[in-house]
Amino acid sequence: MAADAPAAPVVAGSRTDAARLLISWIVLSIVADLLVVLALGPHLPPGRASVQAASQQTDFTVLAALATPVVVGVLLYFGYALAFWRKKPGDETDAAPLHGNLKVQATWIIGTAAIVLGLAVYGTVELIVPAGAGGGQGPQPIFKNGMPAAASLTSWTPNSNNILQVQVIGQQWAWTFRYPQFGGFETTHLVLPVNQPVQFNVTSLDVIHSFWAYTLGVKADANPGVNNVAYATPTDTGYFQVRCAELCGIWHGSMYDTGQVMTDSNFMAWAQATKTQLAALTKILPPYALTYDPTTIPAGAINQALGLTSAGGGYYNPADPEQP
Ligand SMILES: [Cu+2]
């Protein structure tokens, strides 16, 4: 500004403004981030009912804590400009001319690039480290960090070096679950032991479904003819919801189920009791396999299960409304 210019009021974008904005931004960001981490974070989905869910909640908290100062900065600048740089009533003069500001532009570009690239690295690590982050990894999972091997398909005991296998079968419109290490029974109840790693083998008998045990942090596509592996280690006993997350037909919305996480001993008791209870039905199921072709189910199996014989009333035909 020329030395002989008349004394002007505070010009928009002066050092005082910058200092005020910077200090307010730092203070507000710290307060907002404390609220995000301490107050909001523990309530962010999907909760902490499994190792995978807890990891996801931590990731969401990190994302929110990094985004908050950016949002605070934008809103603060917007509010400050409205409050202090607006035209005063009766002021007919031109506004101050706009100039580029290399420092501000460089800070913005470097700052946002650092956040985005840093999060790309963080996100990649977080997808890999918690055994594939609870998403399906296809038939041959690469990221199994910390998960025991699938050592035996015919037996399982808690705390062994053998992961519990639970097969998830999507079908229009229900979920069923097979436990190969307990004789291969099939049930509509998803029961899991607490603090034990679980390998879900997810498949479908018809169309594409998506197995979504939301609070366990597991979401894996159920594709016909494909085995999709996802891992979870539940850490809380209690109930959890299972839903289908892929529009799969008219009753898609009714594909929900309530799962339960139990203590090891209760789980073992449940599994043994269910194995015994369902033994007669298990015998007529197709042998346990990673995928099934529903068109090859033996014709006699359904009739046998329903107590029908060809002599006593004909074969069960689902298209015939006269039959049970
Ligand atoms: Cu479905």
mmCIF file of C-alpha atoms and ligand atoms in Angstrom:
data_model
loop_
_atom_site.group_PDB
_atom_site.id
_atom_site.type_symbol
_atom_site.label_atom_id
_atom_site.label_comp_id
_atom_site.label_asym_id
_atom_site.label_seq_id
_atom_site.Cartn_x
_atom_site.Cartn_y
_atom_site.Cartn_z
ATOM 1 C CA MET A 1 0.000 0.000 0.000
ATOM 2 C CA ALA A 2 1.370 3.433 -0.902
ATOM 3 C CA ALA A 3 2.550 5.567 2.013
ATOM 4 C CA ASP A 4 0.268 8.467 1.097
ATOM 5 C CA ALA A 5 -2.894 6.369 0.856
ATOM 6 C CA PRO A 6 -5.638 7.310 3.294
ATOM 7 C CA ALA A 7 -5.900 5.178 6.417
ATOM 8 C CA ALA A 8 -8.062 2.237 5.475
ATOM 9 C CA PRO A 9 -10.133 -0.046 7.670
ATOM 10 C CA VAL A 10 -8.924 -3.639 8.117
ATOM 11 C CA VAL A 11 -8.563 -5.109 4.646
ATOM 12 C CA ALA A 12 -9.921 -8.574 4.047
ATOM 13 C CA GLY A 13 -7.111 -11.099 4.188
ATOM 14 C CA SER A 14 -4.799 -9.147 6.493
ATOM 15 C CA ARG A 15 -2.303 -10.729 8.869
ATOM 16 C CA THR A 16 -4.667 -10.167 11.781
ATOM 17 C CA ASP A 17 -7.385 -12.143 10.018
ATOM 18 C CA ALA A 18 -4.968 -14.948 9.224
ATOM 19 C CA ALA A 19 -3.785 -15.123 12.831
ATOM 20 C CA ARG A 20 -7.344 -15.082 14.172
ATOM 21 C CA LEU A 21 -8.441 -17.755 11.700
ATOM 22 C CA LEU A 22 -5.442 -19.962 12.420
ATOM 23 C CA ILE A 23 -5.813 -19.819 16.186
ATOM 24 C CA SER A 24 -9.591 -20.359 16.037
ATOM 25 C CA TRP A 25 -9.075 -23.260 13.625
ATOM 26 C CA ILE A 26 -6.540 -24.962 15.894
ATOM 27 C CA VAL A 27 -8.669 -24.536 19.012
ATOM 28 C CA LEU A 28 -11.930 -25.598 17.329
ATOM 29 C CA SER A 29 -10.246 -28.559 15.621
ATOM 30 C CA ILE A 30 -8.837 -29.858 18.892
ATOM 31 C CA VAL A 31 -12.222 -29.536 20.605
ATOM 32 C CA ALA A 32 -14.067 -31.128 17.665
ATOM 33 C CA ASP A 33 -11.560 -33.959 17.351
ATOM 34 C CA LEU A 34 -11.764 -34.721 21.069
ATOM 35 C CA LEU A 35 -15.550 -34.946 20.687
ATOM 36 C CA VAL A 36 -15.199 -37.166 17.604
ATOM 37 C CA VAL A 37 -12.726 -39.561 19.202
ATOM 38 C CA LEU A 38 -14.129 -39.680 22.737
ATOM 39 C CA ALA A 39 -17.868 -39.090 22.295
ATOM 40 C CA LEU A 40 -18.757 -40.149 18.747
ATOM 41 C CA GLY A 41 -16.111 -42.844 18.102
ATOM 42 C CA PRO A 42 -17.406 -45.489 20.532
ATOM 43 C CA HIS A 43 -20.854 -45.244 18.893
ATOM 44 C CA LEU A 44 -19.690 -45.527 15.296
ATOM 45 C CA PRO A 45 -20.779 -48.636 13.390
ATOM 46 C CA PRO A 46 -20.291 -51.549 13.399
ATOM 47 C CA GLY A 47 -19.413 -51.572 17.111
ATOM 48 C CA ARG A 48 -16.802 -53.773 18.757
ATOM 49 C CA ALA A 49 -18.458 -57.208 18.920
ATOM 50 C CA SER A 50 -15.624 -58.870 17.012
ATOM 51 C CA VAL A 51 -11.945 -58.231 16.295
ATOM 52 C CA GLN A 52 -12.882 -57.265 12.725
ATOM 53 C CA ALA A 53 -15.739 -54.958 13.789
ATOM 54 C CA ALA A 54 -13.499 -53.211 16.319
ATOM 55 C CA SER A 55 -10.876 -52.644 13.647
ATOM 56 C CA GLN A 56 -13.502 -51.152 11.343
ATOM 57 C CA GLN A 57 -14.768 -48.866 14.085
ATOM 58 C CA THR A 58 -11.215 -47.690 14.730
ATOM 59 C CA ASP A 59 -10.792 -46.982 11.012
ATOM 60 C CA PHE A 60 -13.985 -44.934 10.887
ATOM 61 C CA THR A 61 -12.848 -42.980 13.927
ATOM 62 C CA VAL A 62 -9.475 -42.249 12.300
ATOM 63 C CA LEU A 63 -11.199 -41.106 9.091
ATOM 64 C CA ALA A 64 -13.613 -38.888 11.009
ATOM 65 C CA ALA A 65 -10.823 -37.411 13.154
ATOM 66 C CA LEU A 66 -8.807 -36.516 10.041
ATOM 67 C CA ALA A 67 -11.790 -35.106 8.149
ATOM 68 C CA THR A 68 -13.013 -33.001 11.071
ATOM 69 C CA PRO A 69 -10.281 -30.286 10.973
ATOM 70 C CA VAL A 70 -10.858 -29.933 7.215
ATOM 71 C CA VAL A 71 -14.591 -29.448 7.725
ATOM 72 C CA VAL A 72 -13.952 -27.095 10.656
ATOM 73 C CA GLY A 73 -11.533 -25.080 8.509
ATOM 74 C CA VAL A 74 -13.967 -24.704 5.610
ATOM 75 C CA LEU A 75 -16.928 -23.775 7.833
ATOM 76 C CA LEU A 76 -14.820 -21.433 9.965
ATOM 77 C CA TYR A 77 -13.478 -19.560 6.941
ATOM 78 C CA PHE A 78 -16.976 -19.358 5.481
ATOM 79 C CA GLY A 79 -18.435 -18.035 8.743
ATOM 80 C CA TYR A 80 -15.556 -15.598 9.261
ATOM 81 C CA ALA A 81 -15.913 -14.201 5.739
ATOM 82 C CA LEU A 82 -19.645 -13.720 6.210
ATOM 83 C CA ALA A 83 -19.235 -12.070 9.606
ATOM 84 C CA PHE A 84 -16.243 -9.770 9.058
ATOM 85 C CA TRP A 85 -15.761 -9.225 5.337
ATOM 86 C CA ARG A 86 -19.280 -8.417 4.327
ATOM 87 C CA LYS A 87 -20.044 -5.008 2.859
ATOM 88 C CA LYS A 88 -21.065 -2.490 5.528
ATOM 89 C CA PRO A 89 -24.342 -0.661 4.937
ATOM 90 C CA GLY A 90 -23.691 2.471 2.917
ATOM 91 C CA ASP A 91 -20.287 1.284 1.704
ATOM 92 C CA GLU A 92 -20.280 1.865 -2.036
ATOM 93 C CA THR A 93 -16.565 1.259 -2.645
ATOM 94 C CA ASP A 94 -15.166 -1.643 -4.607
ATOM 95 C CA ALA A 95 -13.999 -4.687 -2.741
ATOM 96 C CA ALA A 96 -10.272 -5.348 -2.419
ATOM 97 C CA PRO A 97 -8.824 -6.920 -5.585
ATOM 98 C CA LEU A 98 -8.226 -10.681 -5.452
ATOM 99 C CA HIS A 99 -4.719 -12.093 -5.765
ATOM 100 C CA GLY A 100 -3.385 -15.589 -5.800
ATOM 101 C CA ASN A 101 -1.627 -16.621 -2.617
ATOM 102 C CA LEU A 102 1.127 -19.118 -3.211
ATOM 103 C CA LYS A 103 1.506 -20.008 0.461
ATOM 104 C CA VAL A 104 -2.184 -20.743 0.946
ATOM 105 C CA GLN A 105 -2.436 -22.687 -2.311
ATOM 106 C CA ALA A 106 0.680 -24.734 -1.609
ATOM 107 C CA THR A 107 -0.438 -25.482 1.940
ATOM 108 C CA TRP A 108 -3.864 -26.618 0.716
ATOM 109 C CA ILE A 109 -2.496 -28.845 -2.044
ATOM 110 C CA ILE A 110 0.281 -30.380 0.048
ATOM 111 C CA GLY A 111 -1.982 -30.811 3.071
ATOM 112 C CA THR A 112 -4.841 -32.507 1.212
ATOM 113 C CA ALA A 113 -2.445 -34.645 -0.866
ATOM 114 C CA ALA A 114 -0.732 -35.834 2.305
ATOM 115 C CA ILE A 115 -4.087 -36.731 3.886
ATOM 116 C CA VAL A 116 -5.368 -38.597 0.819
ATOM 117 C CA LEU A 117 -2.133 -40.499 0.121
ATOM 118 C CA GLY A 118 -1.635 -41.262 3.824
ATOM 119 C CA LEU A 119 -5.167 -42.657 4.016
ATOM 120 C CA ALA A 120 -4.585 -44.757 0.899
ATOM 121 C CA VAL A 121 -1.673 -46.440 2.674
ATOM 122 C CA TYR A 122 -3.573 -46.713 5.958
ATOM 123 C CA GLY A 123 -6.659 -48.099 4.187
ATOM 124 C CA THR A 124 -4.636 -50.714 2.339
ATOM 125 C CA VAL A 125 -2.948 -51.917 5.521
ATOM 126 C CA GLU A 126 -6.278 -52.004 7.357
ATOM 127 C CA LEU A 127 -7.860 -54.056 4.575
ATOM 128 C CA ILE A 128 -5.141 -56.666 4.860
ATOM 129 C CA VAL A 129 -4.147 -56.872 8.505
ATOM 130 C CA PRO A 130 -7.373 -57.961 10.251
ATOM 131 C CA ALA A 131 -7.536 -61.139 8.119
ATOM 132 C CA GLY A 132 -9.080 -59.452 5.124
ATOM 133 C CA ALA A 133 -11.154 -56.979 7.192
ATOM 134 C CA GLY A 134 -14.160 -59.306 7.385
ATOM 135 C CA GLY A 135 -14.887 -59.156 3.667
ATOM 136 C CA GLY A 136 -15.023 -62.204 1.429
ATOM 137 C CA GLN A 137 -11.693 -63.069 -0.143
ATOM 138 C CA GLY A 138 -12.867 -65.701 -2.595
ATOM 139 C CA PRO A 139 -12.058 -69.415 -2.431
ATOM 140 C CA GLN A 140 -8.329 -68.918 -1.742
ATOM 141 C CA PRO A 141 -7.924 -66.151 0.833
ATOM 142 C CA ILE A 142 -4.576 -64.375 0.770
ATOM 143 C CA PHE A 143 -4.895 -62.293 3.930
ATOM 144 C CA LYS A 144 -5.300 -64.664 6.911
ATOM 145 C CA ASN A 145 -3.180 -62.819 9.463
ATOM 146 C CA GLY A 146 -3.507 -64.428 12.870
ATOM 147 C CA MET A 147 -6.059 -67.009 11.747
ATOM 148 C CA PRO A 148 -5.343 -70.660 12.527
ATOM 149 C CA ALA A 149 -5.118 -73.074 9.622
ATOM 150 C CA ALA A 150 -8.054 -75.161 8.439
ATOM 151 C CA ALA A 151 -6.315 -78.229 9.855
ATOM 152 C CA SER A 152 -9.261 -80.598 10.188
ATOM 153 C CA LEU A 153 -12.634 -80.642 8.489
ATOM 154 C CA THR A 154 -14.021 -83.403 10.685
ATOM 155 C CA SER A 155 -13.524 -82.182 14.250
ATOM 156 C CA TRP A 156 -13.011 -78.997 16.210
ATOM 157 C CA THR A 157 -12.191 -78.080 19.780
ATOM 158 C CA PRO A 158 -11.855 -74.590 21.259
ATOM 159 C CA ASN A 159 -8.395 -72.964 21.340
ATOM 160 C CA SER A 160 -6.894 -75.456 18.933
ATOM 161 C CA ASN A 161 -4.737 -74.715 15.895
ATOM 162 C CA ASN A 162 -7.732 -75.611 13.789
ATOM 163 C CA ILE A 163 -10.142 -72.898 12.743
ATOM 164 C CA LEU A 164 -13.884 -73.366 13.245
ATOM 165 C CA GLN A 165 -15.566 -73.748 9.874
ATOM 166 C CA VAL A 166 -19.092 -72.507 9.346
ATOM 167 C CA GLN A 167 -20.635 -72.785 5.931
ATOM 168 C CA VAL A 168 -23.130 -70.064 5.079
ATOM 169 C CA ILE A 169 -25.623 -71.046 2.383
ATOM 170 C CA GLY A 170 -27.763 -68.340 0.814
ATOM 171 C CA GLN A 171 -30.940 -69.379 -0.931
ATOM 172 C CA GLN A 172 -34.178 -67.689 -1.901
ATOM 173 C CA TRP A 173 -34.993 -66.633 0.793
ATOM 174 C CA ALA A 174 -33.215 -67.903 3.829
ATOM 175 C CA TRP A 175 -29.792 -68.477 5.307
ATOM 176 C CA THR A 176 -28.753 -71.913 6.438
ATOM 177 C CA PHE A 177 -25.523 -72.851 8.160
ATOM 178 C CA ARG A 178 -23.565 -76.093 7.986
ATOM 179 C CA TYR A 179 -21.019 -77.200 10.555
ATOM 180 C CA PRO A 180 -18.737 -79.716 8.806
ATOM 181 C CA GLN A 181 -16.653 -80.334 11.948
ATOM 182 C CA PHE A 182 -19.795 -81.525 13.767
ATOM 183 C CA GLY A 183 -20.967 -84.089 11.271
ATOM 184 C CA GLY A 184 -22.088 -81.542 8.682
ATOM 185 C CA PHE A 185 -25.536 -80.766 10.075
ATOM 186 C CA GLU A 186 -27.448 -77.875 8.505
ATOM 187 C CA THR A 187 -29.446 -75.444 10.597
ATOM 188 C CA THR A 188 -31.070 -72.023 10.363
ATOM 189 C CA HIS A 189 -29.336 -71.013 13.626
ATOM 190 C CA LEU A 190 -25.953 -69.364 13.376
ATOM 191 C CA VAL A 191 -24.260 -70.065 16.700
ATOM 192 C CA LEU A 192 -20.617 -69.183 17.357
ATOM 193 C CA PRO A 193 -18.215 -69.566 20.288
ATOM 194 C CA VAL A 194 -16.739 -66.392 21.799
ATOM 195 C CA ASN A 195 -13.078 -65.455 21.207
ATOM 196 C CA GLN A 196 -12.588 -68.235 18.663
ATOM 197 C CA PRO A 197 -11.592 -67.445 15.084
ATOM 198 C CA VAL A 198 -14.245 -68.523 12.596
ATOM 199 C CA GLN A 199 -13.897 -69.222 8.905
ATOM 200 C CA PHE A 200 -17.132 -68.558 7.063
ATOM 201 C CA ASN A 201 -17.419 -70.446 3.783
ATOM 202 C CA VAL A 202 -20.119 -68.496 1.986
ATOM 203 C CA THR A 203 -21.992 -69.850 -1.019
ATOM 204 C CA SER A 204 -25.436 -69.790 -2.611
ATOM 205 C CA LEU A 205 -27.844 -72.302 -4.105
ATOM 206 C CA ASP A 206 -29.478 -69.946 -6.578
ATOM 207 C CA VAL A 207 -28.851 -66.243 -7.134
ATOM 208 C CA ILE A 208 -26.283 -63.836 -5.677
ATOM 209 C CA HIS A 209 -26.879 -63.038 -2.016
ATOM 210 C CA SER A 210 -24.620 -61.244 0.442
ATOM 211 C CA PHE A 211 -23.998 -62.574 3.930
ATOM 212 C CA TRP A 212 -23.985 -59.555 6.213
ATOM 213 C CA ALA A 213 -23.354 -60.170 9.900
ATOM 214 C CA TYR A 214 -23.213 -56.443 10.457
ATOM 215 C CA THR A 215 -22.056 -56.219 14.073
ATOM 216 C CA LEU A 216 -19.414 -58.888 13.478
ATOM 217 C CA GLY A 217 -17.965 -56.733 10.713
ATOM 218 C CA VAL A 218 -18.508 -59.457 8.108
ATOM 219 C CA LYS A 219 -19.961 -58.883 4.669
ATOM 220 C CA ALA A 220 -19.313 -61.453 1.955
ATOM 221 C CA ASP A 221 -21.041 -62.158 -1.349
ATOM 222 C CA ALA A 222 -22.810 -65.510 -1.607
ATOM 223 C CA ASN A 223 -22.416 -66.642 -5.193
ATOM 224 C CA PRO A 224 -23.803 -69.890 -6.640
ATOM 225 C CA GLY A 225 -21.038 -72.351 -7.459
ATOM 226 C CA VAL A 226 -18.390 -70.315 -5.618
ATOM 227 C CA ASN A 227 -16.931 -70.557 -2.125
ATOM 228 C CA ASN A 228 -16.234 -67.137 -0.627
ATOM 229 C CA VAL A 229 -14.156 -67.140 2.565
ATOM 230 C CA ALA A 230 -14.475 -64.495 5.292
ATOM 231 C CA TYR A 231 -13.030 -64.477 8.806
ATOM 232 C CA ALA A 232 -14.298 -63.175 12.117
ATOM 233 C CA THR A 233 -13.430 -63.560 15.764
ATOM 234 C CA PRO A 234 -16.451 -62.619 17.912
ATOM 235 C CA THR A 235 -15.451 -61.047 21.213
ATOM 236 C CA ASP A 236 -18.845 -60.494 22.898
ATOM 237 C CA THR A 237 -21.400 -63.092 23.881
ATOM 238 C CA GLY A 238 -24.967 -62.270 22.903
ATOM 239 C CA TYR A 239 -27.098 -61.887 19.824
ATOM 240 C CA PHE A 240 -26.315 -60.375 16.458
ATOM 241 C CA GLN A 241 -28.250 -59.793 13.257
ATOM 242 C CA VAL A 242 -27.696 -61.496 9.937
ATOM 243 C CA ARG A 243 -29.077 -59.917 6.806
ATOM 244 C CA CYS A 244 -28.869 -60.298 3.076
ATOM 245 C CA ALA A 245 -27.153 -57.274 1.547
ATOM 246 C CA GLU A 246 -27.800 -58.074 -2.096
ATOM 247 C CA LEU A 247 -31.219 -57.576 -3.673
ATOM 248 C CA CYS A 248 -32.024 -61.203 -4.456
ATOM 249 C CA GLY A 249 -35.713 -61.310 -5.308
ATOM 250 C CA ILE A 250 -39.107 -60.484 -3.912
ATOM 251 C CA TRP A 251 -38.497 -61.750 -0.340
ATOM 252 C CA HIS A 252 -34.968 -60.368 -0.109
ATOM 253 C CA GLY A 253 -36.055 -58.285 2.873
ATOM 254 C CA SER A 254 -37.097 -61.337 4.843
ATOM 255 C CA MET A 255 -33.624 -62.893 4.660
ATOM 256 C CA TYR A 256 -32.722 -61.977 8.196
ATOM 257 C CA ASP A 257 -31.688 -64.193 11.002
ATOM 258 C CA THR A 258 -30.519 -63.758 14.566
ATOM 259 C CA GLY A 259 -27.170 -65.276 15.400
ATOM 260 C CA GLN A 260 -25.788 -65.967 18.839
ATOM 261 C CA VAL A 261 -22.296 -65.936 20.328
ATOM 262 C CA MET A 262 -21.889 -68.249 23.320
ATOM 263 C CA THR A 263 -19.175 -69.342 25.692
ATOM 264 C CA ASP A 264 -17.013 -72.189 24.386
ATOM 265 C CA SER A 265 -18.630 -74.786 26.618
ATOM 266 C CA ASN A 266 -22.171 -73.693 25.720
ATOM 267 C CA PHE A 267 -21.252 -73.740 22.053
ATOM 268 C CA MET A 268 -19.839 -77.267 22.289
ATOM 269 C CA ALA A 269 -22.988 -78.422 24.102
ATOM 270 C CA TRP A 270 -25.206 -76.765 21.473
ATOM 271 C CA ALA A 271 -23.230 -78.244 18.582
ATOM 272 C CA GLN A 272 -23.270 -81.774 20.005
ATOM 273 C CA ALA A 273 -26.978 -81.575 20.840
ATOM 274 C CA THR A 274 -27.852 -80.216 17.397
ATOM 275 C CA LYS A 275 -25.718 -82.853 15.726
ATOM 276 C CA THR A 276 -27.676 -85.566 17.551
ATOM 277 C CA GLN A 277 -31.033 -83.878 17.029
ATOM 278 C CA LEU A 278 -30.525 -83.449 13.274
ATOM 279 C CA ALA A 279 -28.712 -86.758 12.635
ATOM 280 C CA ALA A 280 -31.573 -88.263 10.622
ATOM 281 C CA LEU A 281 -31.810 -85.183 8.397
ATOM 282 C CA THR A 282 -28.041 -84.837 8.027
ATOM 283 C CA LYS A 283 -27.957 -88.347 6.560
ATOM 284 C CA ILE A 284 -30.089 -87.312 3.591
ATOM 285 C CA LEU A 285 -28.284 -84.028 2.947
ATOM 286 C CA PRO A 286 -25.835 -83.916 0.087
ATOM 287 C CA PRO A 287 -22.342 -84.611 1.479
ATOM 288 C CA TYR A 288 -20.596 -81.503 2.787
ATOM 289 C CA ALA A 289 -18.931 -79.628 -0.050
ATOM 290 C CA LEU A 290 -17.790 -76.053 -0.624
ATOM 291 C CA THR A 291 -20.428 -75.527 -3.315
ATOM 292 C CA TYR A 292 -23.643 -77.288 -4.245
ATOM 293 C CA ASP A 293 -25.549 -77.807 -7.436
ATOM 294 C CA PRO A 294 -29.194 -77.805 -6.318
ATOM 295 C CA THR A 295 -30.304 -79.564 -9.486
ATOM 296 C CA THR A 296 -28.492 -82.732 -8.390
ATOM 297 C CA ILE A 297 -30.160 -83.246 -4.994
ATOM 298 C CA PRO A 298 -31.306 -86.876 -5.008
ATOM 299 C CA ALA A 299 -35.005 -87.069 -5.838
ATOM 300 C CA GLY A 300 -35.756 -89.350 -2.912
ATOM 301 C CA ALA A 301 -34.256 -87.086 -0.275
ATOM 302 C CA ILE A 302 -37.117 -84.601 0.043
ATOM 303 C CA ASN A 303 -39.721 -87.351 0.001
ATOM 304 C CA GLN A 304 -37.853 -89.246 2.647
ATOM 305 C CA ALA A 305 -37.524 -86.119 4.773
ATOM 306 C CA LEU A 306 -41.264 -85.502 4.519
ATOM 307 C CA GLY A 307 -42.119 -89.132 5.207
ATOM 308 C CA LEU A 308 -43.609 -89.572 1.731
ATOM 309 C CA THR A 309 -43.220 -92.687 -0.353
ATOM 310 C CA SER A 310 -44.219 -93.328 -3.924
ATOM 311 C CA ALA A 311 -46.754 -95.891 -2.707
ATOM 312 C CA GLY A 312 -48.312 -93.652 -0.094
ATOM 313 C CA GLY A 313 -49.175 -90.495 -1.968
ATOM 314 C CA GLY A 314 -46.641 -89.841 -4.661
ATOM 315 C CA TYR A 315 -43.470 -87.846 -4.770
ATOM 316 C CA TYR A 316 -43.377 -84.381 -3.375
ATOM 317 C CA ASN A 317 -43.800 -81.857 -6.112
ATOM 318 C CA PRO A 318 -43.362 -78.257 -4.958
ATOM 319 C CA ALA A 319 -45.437 -77.035 -7.920
ATOM 320 C CA ASP A 320 -48.451 -79.096 -6.875
ATOM 321 C CA PRO A 321 -50.657 -77.085 -4.467
ATOM 322 C CA GLU A 322 -52.512 -80.236 -3.365
ATOM 323 C CA GLN A 323 -49.397 -81.627 -1.754
ATOM 324 C CA PRO A 324 -48.117 -80.574 1.672
HETATM 325 CU CU CU B 1 -30.561 -62.761 -0.468
#
